[in-house]
Structure formats: C-alpha cells, structure tokens
PDB file of C-alpha atoms in Angstrom:
ATOM      1  CA  MET A 191      -6.272   8.468  -4.250  1.00  0.00           C
ATOM      2  CA  LYS A 192      -4.897  10.872  -1.672  1.00  0.00           C
ATOM      3  CA  GLN A 193      -4.236  14.237  -3.258  1.00  0.00           C
ATOM      4  CA  ASN A 194      -0.657  15.169  -4.110  1.00  0.00           C
ATOM      5  CA  GLN A 195       0.968  11.863  -3.228  1.00  0.00           C
ATOM      6  CA  LYS A 196       4.699  12.471  -3.605  1.00  0.00           C
ATOM      7  CA  ILE A 197       6.982  10.131  -5.534  1.00  0.00           C
ATOM      8  CA  LEU A 198      10.778  10.259  -5.795  1.00  0.00           C
ATOM      9  CA  VAL A 199      12.202   8.711  -8.981  1.00  0.00           C
ATOM     10  CA  VAL A 200      15.923   7.879  -8.905  1.00  0.00           C
ATOM     11  CA  ASP A 201      17.601   6.757 -12.139  1.00  0.00           C
ATOM     12  CA  ASP A 202      20.726   7.787 -14.034  1.00  0.00           C
ATOM     13  CA  GLU A 203      18.935   7.623 -17.419  1.00  0.00           C
ATOM     14  CA  GLN A 204      17.693  11.174 -18.006  1.00  0.00           C
ATOM     15  CA  ASP A 205      15.283  10.201 -20.787  1.00  0.00           C
ATOM     16  CA  LEU A 206      13.640   7.574 -18.602  1.00  0.00           C
ATOM     17  CA  LEU A 207      13.358  10.043 -15.719  1.00  0.00           C
ATOM     18  CA  GLU A 208      11.518  12.506 -17.930  1.00  0.00           C
ATOM     19  CA  ILE A 209       9.137   9.844 -19.272  1.00  0.00           C
ATOM     20  CA  LEU A 210       8.308   8.574 -15.790  1.00  0.00           C
ATOM     21  CA  LYS A 211       7.913  12.090 -14.418  1.00  0.00           C
ATOM     22  CA  PHE A 212       5.538  13.114 -17.212  1.00  0.00           C
ATOM     23  CA  ASN A 213       3.331  10.032 -16.932  1.00  0.00           C
ATOM     24  CA  LEU A 214       3.214  10.018 -13.133  1.00  0.00           C
ATOM     25  CA  GLU A 215       2.347  13.710 -13.047  1.00  0.00           C
ATOM     26  CA  THR A 216      -0.368  13.062 -15.623  1.00  0.00           C
ATOM     27  CA  GLU A 217      -1.831  10.582 -13.112  1.00  0.00           C
ATOM     28  CA  GLY A 218      -1.898  13.315 -10.469  1.00  0.00           C
ATOM     29  CA  TYR A 219       1.231  12.526  -8.472  1.00  0.00           C
ATOM     30  CA  GLU A 220       3.786  15.099  -7.372  1.00  0.00           C
ATOM     31  CA  VAL A 221       7.132  13.914  -8.732  1.00  0.00           C
ATOM     32  CA  THR A 222      10.731  14.713  -7.794  1.00  0.00           C
ATOM     33  CA  THR A 223      13.616  13.213  -9.782  1.00  0.00           C
ATOM     34  CA  ALA A 224      17.254  12.488  -8.997  1.00  0.00           C
ATOM     35  CA  THR A 225      19.979  11.130 -11.289  1.00  0.00           C
ATOM     36  CA  SER A 226      21.940   9.430  -8.492  1.00  0.00           C
ATOM     37  CA  ALA A 227      21.463   7.926  -5.058  1.00  0.00           C
ATOM     38  CA  GLU A 228      23.708  10.620  -3.627  1.00  0.00           C
ATOM     39  CA  GLU A 229      21.475  13.358  -5.064  1.00  0.00           C
ATOM     40  CA  ALA A 230      18.358  11.564  -3.828  1.00  0.00           C
ATOM     41  CA  LEU A 231      19.704  11.337  -0.284  1.00  0.00           C
ATOM     42  CA  GLU A 232      20.009  15.122  -0.182  1.00  0.00           C
ATOM     43  CA  THR A 233      16.208  15.392  -0.429  1.00  0.00           C
ATOM     44  CA  ASP A 234      13.763  15.029   2.460  1.00  0.00           C
ATOM     45  CA  ILE A 235      13.093  11.300   2.051  1.00  0.00           C
ATOM     46  CA  THR A 236      10.433  11.312   4.779  1.00  0.00           C
ATOM     47  CA  SER A 237       8.261  13.626   2.670  1.00  0.00           C
ATOM     48  CA  PHE A 238       7.755  11.004  -0.065  1.00  0.00           C
ATOM     49  CA  ASP A 239       4.979   8.417  -0.233  1.00  0.00           C
ATOM     50  CA  LEU A 240       6.994   6.162  -2.582  1.00  0.00           C
ATOM     51  CA  ILE A 241      10.436   5.828  -4.178  1.00  0.00           C
ATOM     52  CA  LEU A 242      11.058   4.354  -7.637  1.00  0.00           C
ATOM     53  CA  LEU A 243      14.713   3.346  -7.424  1.00  0.00           C
ATOM     54  CA  ASP A 244      17.100   2.100 -10.107  1.00  0.00           C
ATOM     55  CA  VAL A 245      19.567  -0.551  -8.934  1.00  0.00           C
ATOM     56  CA  MET A 246      22.498  -0.077 -11.315  1.00  0.00           C
ATOM     57  CA  MET A 247      23.776   3.488 -11.114  1.00  0.00           C
ATOM     58  CA  GLY A 248      27.188   5.106 -11.049  1.00  0.00           C
ATOM     59  CA  GLY A 249      28.399   5.726  -7.502  1.00  0.00           C
ATOM     60  CA  MET A 250      26.077   4.387  -4.816  1.00  0.00           C
ATOM     61  CA  SER A 251      23.841   1.556  -6.062  1.00  0.00           C
ATOM     62  CA  GLY A 252      20.103   1.400  -5.523  1.00  0.00           C
ATOM     63  CA  PHE A 253      20.564  -1.549  -3.165  1.00  0.00           C
ATOM     64  CA  ALA A 254      23.053   0.447  -1.067  1.00  0.00           C
ATOM     65  CA  MET A 255      20.698   3.432  -0.919  1.00  0.00           C
ATOM     66  CA  ALA A 256      17.774   1.195   0.055  1.00  0.00           C
ATOM     67  CA  LYS A 257      19.794  -0.389   2.877  1.00  0.00           C
ATOM     68  CA  LYS A 258      20.734   3.059   4.147  1.00  0.00           C
ATOM     69  CA  LEU A 259      17.083   4.116   4.196  1.00  0.00           C
ATOM     70  CA  LYS A 260      15.821   0.907   5.812  1.00  0.00           C
ATOM     71  CA  ASP A 261      18.470   1.078   8.542  1.00  0.00           C
ATOM     72  CA  ASN A 262      17.219   4.529   9.556  1.00  0.00           C
ATOM     73  CA  PRO A 263      13.997   4.461  11.643  1.00  0.00           C
ATOM     74  CA  GLN A 264      13.006   7.836  10.175  1.00  0.00           C
ATOM     75  CA  THR A 265      12.986   6.541   6.572  1.00  0.00           C
ATOM     76  CA  ALA A 266      12.475   2.782   7.041  1.00  0.00           C
ATOM     77  CA  GLY A 267       8.759   3.031   6.347  1.00  0.00           C
ATOM     78  CA  VAL A 268       9.010   4.758   2.939  1.00  0.00           C
ATOM     79  CA  PRO A 269       7.940   2.206   0.279  1.00  0.00           C
ATOM     80  CA  ILE A 270      10.441   1.341  -2.476  1.00  0.00           C
ATOM     81  CA  ILE A 271       9.907  -0.117  -5.957  1.00  0.00           C
ATOM     82  CA  PHE A 272      13.137  -1.186  -7.645  1.00  0.00           C
ATOM     83  CA  LEU A 273      13.510  -0.427 -11.369  1.00  0.00           C
ATOM     84  CA  THR A 274      16.272  -2.478 -12.926  1.00  0.00           C
ATOM     85  CA  ALA A 275      17.586  -4.401 -15.897  1.00  0.00           C
ATOM     86  CA  ARG A 276      18.859  -7.006 -13.418  1.00  0.00           C
ATOM     87  CA  ASP A 277      16.214  -9.699 -13.097  1.00  0.00           C
ATOM     88  CA  THR A 278      18.104 -12.726 -11.806  1.00  0.00           C
ATOM     89  CA  GLU A 279      16.690 -14.679  -8.895  1.00  0.00           C
ATOM     90  CA  ASN A 280      19.448 -13.549  -6.531  1.00  0.00           C
ATOM     91  CA  ASP A 281      18.895  -9.877  -7.361  1.00  0.00           C
ATOM     92  CA  THR A 282      15.164 -10.223  -6.780  1.00  0.00           C
ATOM     93  CA  VAL A 283      15.731 -11.950  -3.439  1.00  0.00           C
ATOM     94  CA  THR A 284      18.244  -9.244  -2.471  1.00  0.00           C
ATOM     95  CA  GLY A 285      15.724  -6.539  -3.301  1.00  0.00           C
ATOM     96  CA  PHE A 286      12.959  -8.038  -1.203  1.00  0.00           C
ATOM     97  CA  ASN A 287      15.304  -8.851   1.675  1.00  0.00           C
ATOM     98  CA  LEU A 288      16.171  -5.151   1.744  1.00  0.00           C
ATOM     99  CA  GLY A 289      12.498  -4.395   2.229  1.00  0.00           C
ATOM    100  CA  ALA A 290      11.417  -3.529  -1.322  1.00  0.00           C
ATOM    101  CA  ASP A 291       7.683  -3.387  -1.917  1.00  0.00           C
ATOM    102  CA  ASP A 292       7.953  -4.367  -5.575  1.00  0.00           C
ATOM    103  CA  TYR A 293      10.511  -5.062  -8.297  1.00  0.00           C
ATOM    104  CA  ILE A 294      10.028  -4.101 -11.963  1.00  0.00           C
ATOM    105  CA  SER A 295      12.471  -5.345 -14.611  1.00  0.00           C
ATOM    106  CA  LYS A 296      13.471  -3.173 -17.571  1.00  0.00           C
ATOM    107  CA  PRO A 297      12.298  -2.797 -20.210  1.00  0.00           C
ATOM    108  CA  PHE A 298       8.829  -2.170 -18.837  1.00  0.00           C
ATOM    109  CA  SER A 299       5.666  -0.505 -20.063  1.00  0.00           C
ATOM    110  CA  ILE A 300       4.556   2.752 -18.465  1.00  0.00           C
ATOM    111  CA  ARG A 301       1.158   1.157 -17.898  1.00  0.00           C
ATOM    112  CA  GLU A 302       2.803  -1.582 -15.824  1.00  0.00           C
ATOM    113  CA  VAL A 303       4.647   0.993 -13.720  1.00  0.00           C
ATOM    114  CA  LEU A 304       1.448   2.949 -13.060  1.00  0.00           C
ATOM    115  CA  VAL A 305      -0.401  -0.196 -12.018  1.00  0.00           C
ATOM    116  CA  ARG A 306       2.393  -1.231  -9.633  1.00  0.00           C
ATOM    117  CA  VAL A 307       2.629   2.290  -8.202  1.00  0.00           C
ATOM    118  CA  ARG A 308      -1.106   2.399  -7.494  1.00  0.00           C
ATOM    119  CA  ALA A 309      -0.973  -1.058  -5.881  1.00  0.00           C
ATOM    120  CA  VAL A 310       1.906  -0.188  -3.546  1.00  0.00           C
ATOM    121  CA  LEU A 311       0.417   3.173  -2.566  1.00  0.00           C
ATOM    122  CA  ARG A 312      -2.912   1.495  -1.850  1.00  0.00           C
ATOM    123  CA  ARG A 313      -1.225  -1.103   0.396  1.00  0.00           C
ATOM    124  CA  THR A 314       0.853   1.458   2.264  1.00  0.00           C
ATOM    125  CA  ALA A 315      -1.630   4.340   2.437  1.00  0.00           C
ATOM    126  CA  ALA A 316      -1.277   6.333   5.639  1.00  0.00           C
ATOM    127  CA  VAL A 317      -4.176   6.375   8.061  1.00  0.00           C
ATOM    128  CA  ASP A 318      -5.862   9.500   9.381  1.00  0.00           C
ATOM    129  CA  ASP A 319      -3.434  11.137  11.822  1.00  0.00           C
ATOM    130  CA  SER A 320      -6.364  12.417  13.895  1.00  0.00           C
ATOM    131  CA  ALA A 321      -7.364   8.895  14.897  1.00  0.00           C
ATOM    132  CA  GLU A 322      -6.048   7.159  17.989  1.00  0.00           C
ATOM    133  CA  PRO A 323      -2.852   5.267  17.094  1.00  0.00           C
ATOM    134  CA  GLN A 324      -3.213   1.522  16.782  1.00  0.00           C
ATOM    135  CA  ILE A 325      -0.748  -0.183  19.092  1.00  0.00           C
ATOM    136  CA  LEU A 326       0.154  -3.876  19.250  1.00  0.00           C
ATOM    137  CA  SER A 327       2.391  -4.827  22.144  1.00  0.00           C
ATOM    138  CA  TYR A 328       3.887  -7.758  24.001  1.00  0.00           C
ATOM    139  CA  GLN A 329       5.957  -7.022  27.078  1.00  0.00           C
ATOM    140  CA  GLY A 330       8.819  -4.801  25.799  1.00  0.00           C
ATOM    141  CA  ILE A 331       7.764  -4.968  22.121  1.00  0.00           C
ATOM    142  CA  VAL A 332       5.579  -2.044  21.032  1.00  0.00           C
ATOM    143  CA  MET A 333       4.357  -1.770  17.428  1.00  0.00           C
ATOM    144  CA  ASN A 334       2.707   1.447  16.266  1.00  0.00           C
ATOM    145  CA  LEU A 335       0.613   0.149  13.368  1.00  0.00           C
ATOM    146  CA  ASP A 336      -0.150   3.647  12.091  1.00  0.00           C
ATOM    147  CA  LYS A 337       3.394   5.021  12.049  1.00  0.00           C
ATOM    148  CA  LYS A 338       4.854   1.585  11.185  1.00  0.00           C
ATOM    149  CA  THR A 339       7.408   1.827  13.984  1.00  0.00           C
ATOM    150  CA  VAL A 340       8.707  -0.759  16.437  1.00  0.00           C
ATOM    151  CA  SER A 341      10.228  -0.142  19.854  1.00  0.00           C
ATOM    152  CA  ILE A 342      12.118  -2.835  21.742  1.00  0.00           C
ATOM    153  CA  ASP A 343      12.399  -2.111  25.472  1.00  0.00           C
ATOM    154  CA  GLY A 344      11.843   1.590  24.810  1.00  0.00           C
ATOM    155  CA  GLU A 345      14.319   1.950  21.935  1.00  0.00           C
ATOM    156  CA  GLU A 346      13.032   2.447  18.393  1.00  0.00           C
ATOM    157  CA  VAL A 347      14.481  -0.093  15.944  1.00  0.00           C
ATOM    158  CA  ALA A 348      14.416   0.206  12.139  1.00  0.00           C
ATOM    159  CA  PHE A 349      12.365  -2.529  10.460  1.00  0.00           C
ATOM    160  CA  THR A 350      11.881  -3.145   6.750  1.00  0.00           C
ATOM    161  CA  LYS A 351       8.280  -3.394   5.574  1.00  0.00           C
ATOM    162  CA  THR A 352       8.613  -7.183   5.267  1.00  0.00           C
ATOM    163  CA  GLU A 353      10.090  -7.538   8.760  1.00  0.00           C
ATOM    164  CA  PHE A 354       7.389  -5.282  10.196  1.00  0.00           C
ATOM    165  CA  GLU A 355       4.587  -7.268   8.597  1.00  0.00           C
ATOM    166  CA  LEU A 356       6.114 -10.584   9.686  1.00  0.00           C
ATOM    167  CA  LEU A 357       6.338  -9.432  13.294  1.00  0.00           C
ATOM    168  CA  HIS A 358       2.823  -7.986  13.127  1.00  0.00           C
ATOM    169  CA  LEU A 359       1.387 -11.267  11.866  1.00  0.00           C
ATOM    170  CA  LEU A 360       3.257 -13.496  14.336  1.00  0.00           C
ATOM    171  CA  LEU A 361       2.598 -11.193  17.283  1.00  0.00           C
ATOM    172  CA  ASN A 362      -1.055 -10.648  16.413  1.00  0.00           C
ATOM    173  CA  GLU A 363      -1.708 -14.398  16.233  1.00  0.00           C
ATOM    174  CA  ARG A 364       0.589 -15.620  18.984  1.00  0.00           C
ATOM    175  CA  GLY A 365       0.825 -19.386  19.303  1.00  0.00           C
ATOM    176  CA  ARG A 366      -0.355 -20.127  15.755  1.00  0.00           C
ATOM    177  CA  VAL A 367       2.146 -21.924  13.530  1.00  0.00           C
ATOM    178  CA  PHE A 368       2.474 -20.399  10.043  1.00  0.00           C
ATOM    179  CA  SER A 369       3.994 -22.454   7.244  1.00  0.00           C
ATOM    180  CA  ARG A 370       6.450 -20.734   4.911  1.00  0.00           C
ATOM    181  CA  GLN A 371       3.835 -20.816   2.160  1.00  0.00           C
ATOM    182  CA  GLU A 372       1.270 -19.128   4.416  1.00  0.00           C
ATOM    183  CA  LEU A 373       3.773 -16.414   5.288  1.00  0.00           C
ATOM    184  CA  ILE A 374       4.577 -15.878   1.610  1.00  0.00           C
ATOM    185  CA  GLU A 375       0.882 -15.556   0.763  1.00  0.00           C
ATOM    186  CA  ARG A 376       0.194 -13.174   3.652  1.00  0.00           C
ATOM    187  CA  ILE A 377       3.287 -10.957   3.456  1.00  0.00           C
ATOM    188  CA  TRP A 378       4.683 -10.772  -0.081  1.00  0.00           C
ATOM    189  CA  PRO A 379       3.054  -9.342  -3.255  1.00  0.00           C
ATOM    190  CA  LYS A 380       0.961 -11.904  -5.119  1.00  0.00           C
ATOM    191  CA  ASP A 381       2.775 -11.526  -8.436  1.00  0.00           C
ATOM    192  CA  VAL A 382       6.281 -12.082  -7.043  1.00  0.00           C
ATOM    193  CA  LEU A 383       8.121 -15.405  -6.881  1.00  0.00           C
ATOM    194  CA  VAL A 384       9.384 -15.828  -3.302  1.00  0.00           C
ATOM    195  CA  LEU A 385      11.520 -18.766  -2.232  1.00  0.00           C
ATOM    196  CA  ASP A 386      11.334 -20.558   1.128  1.00  0.00           C
ATOM    197  CA  ARG A 387      14.850 -19.400   1.939  1.00  0.00           C
ATOM    198  CA  THR A 388      13.704 -15.789   1.567  1.00  0.00           C
ATOM    199  CA  VAL A 389      11.287 -16.415   4.436  1.00  0.00           C
ATOM    200  CA  ASP A 390      14.072 -17.994   6.504  1.00  0.00           C
ATOM    201  CA  VAL A 391      16.406 -15.039   5.858  1.00  0.00           C
ATOM    202  CA  ASN A 392      13.755 -12.545   6.962  1.00  0.00           C
ATOM    203  CA  ILE A 393      12.958 -14.558  10.093  1.00  0.00           C
ATOM    204  CA  THR A 394      16.682 -14.571  10.955  1.00  0.00           C
ATOM    205  CA  ARG A 395      16.854 -10.784  10.484  1.00  0.00           C
ATOM    206  CA  LEU A 396      13.704 -10.375  12.565  1.00  0.00           C
ATOM    207  CA  ARG A 397      15.157 -12.386  15.449  1.00  0.00           C
ATOM    208  CA  LYS A 398      18.269 -10.209  15.486  1.00  0.00           C
ATOM    209  CA  LYS A 399      16.210  -7.034  15.680  1.00  0.00           C
ATOM    210  CA  VAL A 400      13.896  -8.081  18.515  1.00  0.00           C
ATOM    211  CA  GLY A 401      16.831  -8.732  20.849  1.00  0.00           C
ATOM    212  CA  ARG A 402      15.888 -10.683  23.952  1.00  0.00           C
ATOM    213  CA  PHE A 403      12.581 -11.672  22.364  1.00  0.00           C
ATOM    214  CA  ALA A 404      14.351 -13.687  19.620  1.00  0.00           C
ATOM    215  CA  LYS A 405      13.611 -16.883  21.558  1.00  0.00           C
ATOM    216  CA  CYS A 406       9.872 -16.146  21.212  1.00  0.00           C
ATOM    217  CA  ILE A 407      10.047 -16.594  17.418  1.00  0.00           C
ATOM    218  CA  VAL A 408      10.112 -20.378  17.321  1.00  0.00           C
ATOM    219  CA  THR A 409      10.831 -22.771  14.448  1.00  0.00           C
ATOM    220  CA  ARG A 410       8.535 -25.799  14.458  1.00  0.00           C
ATOM    221  CA  LEU A 411      10.497 -28.207  12.277  1.00  0.00           C
ATOM    222  CA  GLY A 412       8.496 -29.472   9.332  1.00  0.00           C
ATOM    223  CA  PHE A 413       5.710 -26.963   9.929  1.00  0.00           C
ATOM    224  CA  GLY A 414       6.901 -23.368  10.086  1.00  0.00           C
ATOM    225  CA  TYR A 415       7.202 -20.503  12.552  1.00  0.00           C
ATOM    226  CA  TYR A 416       5.211 -19.101  15.464  1.00  0.00           C
ATOM    227  CA  PHE A 417       5.460 -16.581  18.286  1.00  0.00           C
ATOM    228  CA  ASP A 418       5.637 -18.335  21.633  1.00  0.00           C
ATOM    229  CA  GLU A 419       4.656 -16.537  24.830  1.00  0.00           C
TER     230      GLU A 419
END
C-alpha cells in the first residue's frame, strides 16, 4: 500500500465518523472527516485518494456532492464509495451513474469497509509520475490514462470513472462489439448488481460528452455497442 494514502470521510453521524477514522488510521491511512457535504467541499478534494460519502445528510446530499465533484475535471477522478442506509435498486443505480466506485449499505461491519477501501484503492492506484504518460487517442479524442483525463478537440471534459473506463475500452478495441454483459463484467465491480439499463444510461452520457464523436459509439441492435472509425 502506498504510504499515507489520504481518505476523506463525510457523514453527519459523529459517532460513526470517529469509528471509521480510528479504524482507517489503524490501517495506516491518513483520515480527514467532515460532518456535511458543505464542510467537505471546503477541503482540498484533489489531495484525497478516496472519499467515503454518506448519501442522506442535512443540507447538500451525498449524491449532489458527488455530481458536483464529477462535473469538475479537477476532482472527477477522485474515487467515491457511498455509505448509506438507502439500498433500493434505484438508489444504487443512481450512485453508480454518478460515477461511484462502490456502494456500502448501512449497517455495515468495519471489516467490510476496510476490504472495500483496499479494493478501490488498489484499482485506482496512481502510477509513477516520473514515467512517460500513457496516451490513447483517436483524432480529436485524447485520453491520458495516467491522469485519467479526457480532452475533446483540445478541451478537457469531466468524465466519471465509469464513463472513462467505457470510453477507454471501446476506443482501445475499436470495431469490436461488446455486449452489455461484457461491459458490465469489464467495467463494474464484481460484487455489484448492474442492470442493462445502467449500461445504456452510461453510453448515452458518454455520447453527450464526446461531442462530434457521438456517432462513433454505435449500437448494434441485439448485440451491444462498439466504436466505429
């Protein structure tokens, strides 16, 4: 594990904040806490390796905070795990459509949280900044695979983690048709139930963000999606 990985925990339950802070610090993480989304947004979000974010809080909700972060290219790449008592299908879909990396329903065990935190940090670990940046491009689309940024015709556009990984997969294997099930298996966490319509929603969002290249993301009826040159 990278030394001093920084985690921001946002929850309006003070007791839970203290429990999470103690256990995460025991594991070697550097932890900052906030009792509201508004307080959290006053911190330097870009300095954190992960955010544990409660959904139901007074004032700004966790979903609203997540959308604000994902819409900003500077903070779009910071991983988010939602912590919430809301575990309905629609809430889960909403969370992942906003770009969440995981979703833990309350009540949960601290051991479960630690396992999920390690898994997300492992998946999103930053590469060595001294190395040459890995770039994937197609005409006016430029993906920096190290910084997790996307530029469309020279303008940086904010992508959620899911949108970024979808574009990466489709662009990297141009011409190959991926079924919805293949996309689910390649993009989403293994222990999360993802519906076909979640894939469709993310493809729609992806098309909007790539502008004039939207026509390149093609639906092959009955089969799935592919990137057409």
